[in-house]
């Protein structure tokens, strides 16, 4: 493989792509994330095929991080010493139809679990844009889909099993562990090695999606709640130009025996007459079916098909969460920066996420709107734009996605997470010697 130039991001910054390839993780004896913008600090990897092996490896090393599907483009999962891979532990452990739960190896990907559940007559409450990410990694960083009544993916977690720094197995559940459970689910990789996750499931369902183009910003401003509530999951894609939203993706459940109808106009937007990609210039071949074509839930909730490796070239990503009550103020604040943003942007996505009770979740105690940016892979330019966006969103006590690019100072982060002091104490309890600590945690959680 030809050598390529990669950007080494500061470990205090974050990034994650929705469209980047899943290949070329390892080349020239270096490990990179799946968009190729981040080079990890060591290539030392040990693999575990069982919980017993996991315990042995955790005991063996003084410093350790779990490396999953490499969907974060930053230092959140980085290590200068040693990585542990659980890729071979990716099976369904138990399905409990009566309790409506499924227990899986934590490294299992949503794209593996979803078809299995559907064949058994069950579904998850939501999925992210990409199905290729691991369940453990997505829950640890509060990764999400969209929908005003849908919490992020971690809200489906009913129980989890962790191998702590001492190599001991510790189990936590929603039913038995109260605040400790709320602290542990979105753990940012700091508690230990998550080996099992139990998820809530529900009866399977069919969905369809329609796309509308050119929604006037004025209509969005007047009818934001109605627009975002028009489907089970709704996403807005915009380049912040021309006072309009480029595309509105509306995903709706289809009741048995009924067709999914769509009006030709939606708050001034026009119904698309062909399948579209969120970035208009790209082919929709890898996107999930549109035009109201019925399909199983797991083939409609993601934006991209499970059977394809999404690819649009290199990119960087950022995402910011604000309270839903401040949604339009925040959107208009970002729109005012359009001339600074647009030269470096591929597309932005706006989604809604319901409130949750997880201490380190960006949606902790607040229904939220997430404003997402897929950037061209030009870190020098993006690094100059992010502080401008963060300044505009500061009045809304903005919280960044833990797995994507941001430049918010640790002191500001701490002021926006009321449970952060207690979270630090829990990390110290589970990992007193800092075995799972790294530069990212030292800076953003333990820094000042």
Short mmCIF file of C-alpha atoms in Angstrom, two decimals, residues 22 96 104 226 239 340 364 416:
data_model
loop_
_atom_site.label_atom_id
_atom_site.label_comp_id
_atom_site.label_asym_id
_atom_site.label_seq_id
_atom_site.Cartn_x
_atom_site.Cartn_y
_atom_site.Cartn_z
CA UNK A 22 -13.85 0.81 6.70
CA UNK A 96 -35.11 -13.31 26.19
CA UNK A 104 -24.54 -9.79 23.14
CA UNK A 226 -43.96 19.90 13.65
CA UNK A 239 -25.01 23.42 3.51
CA UNK A 340 -16.86 30.92 7.13
CA UNK A 364 -28.39 14.33 30.14
CA UNK A 416 -21.81 21.70 31.52
#
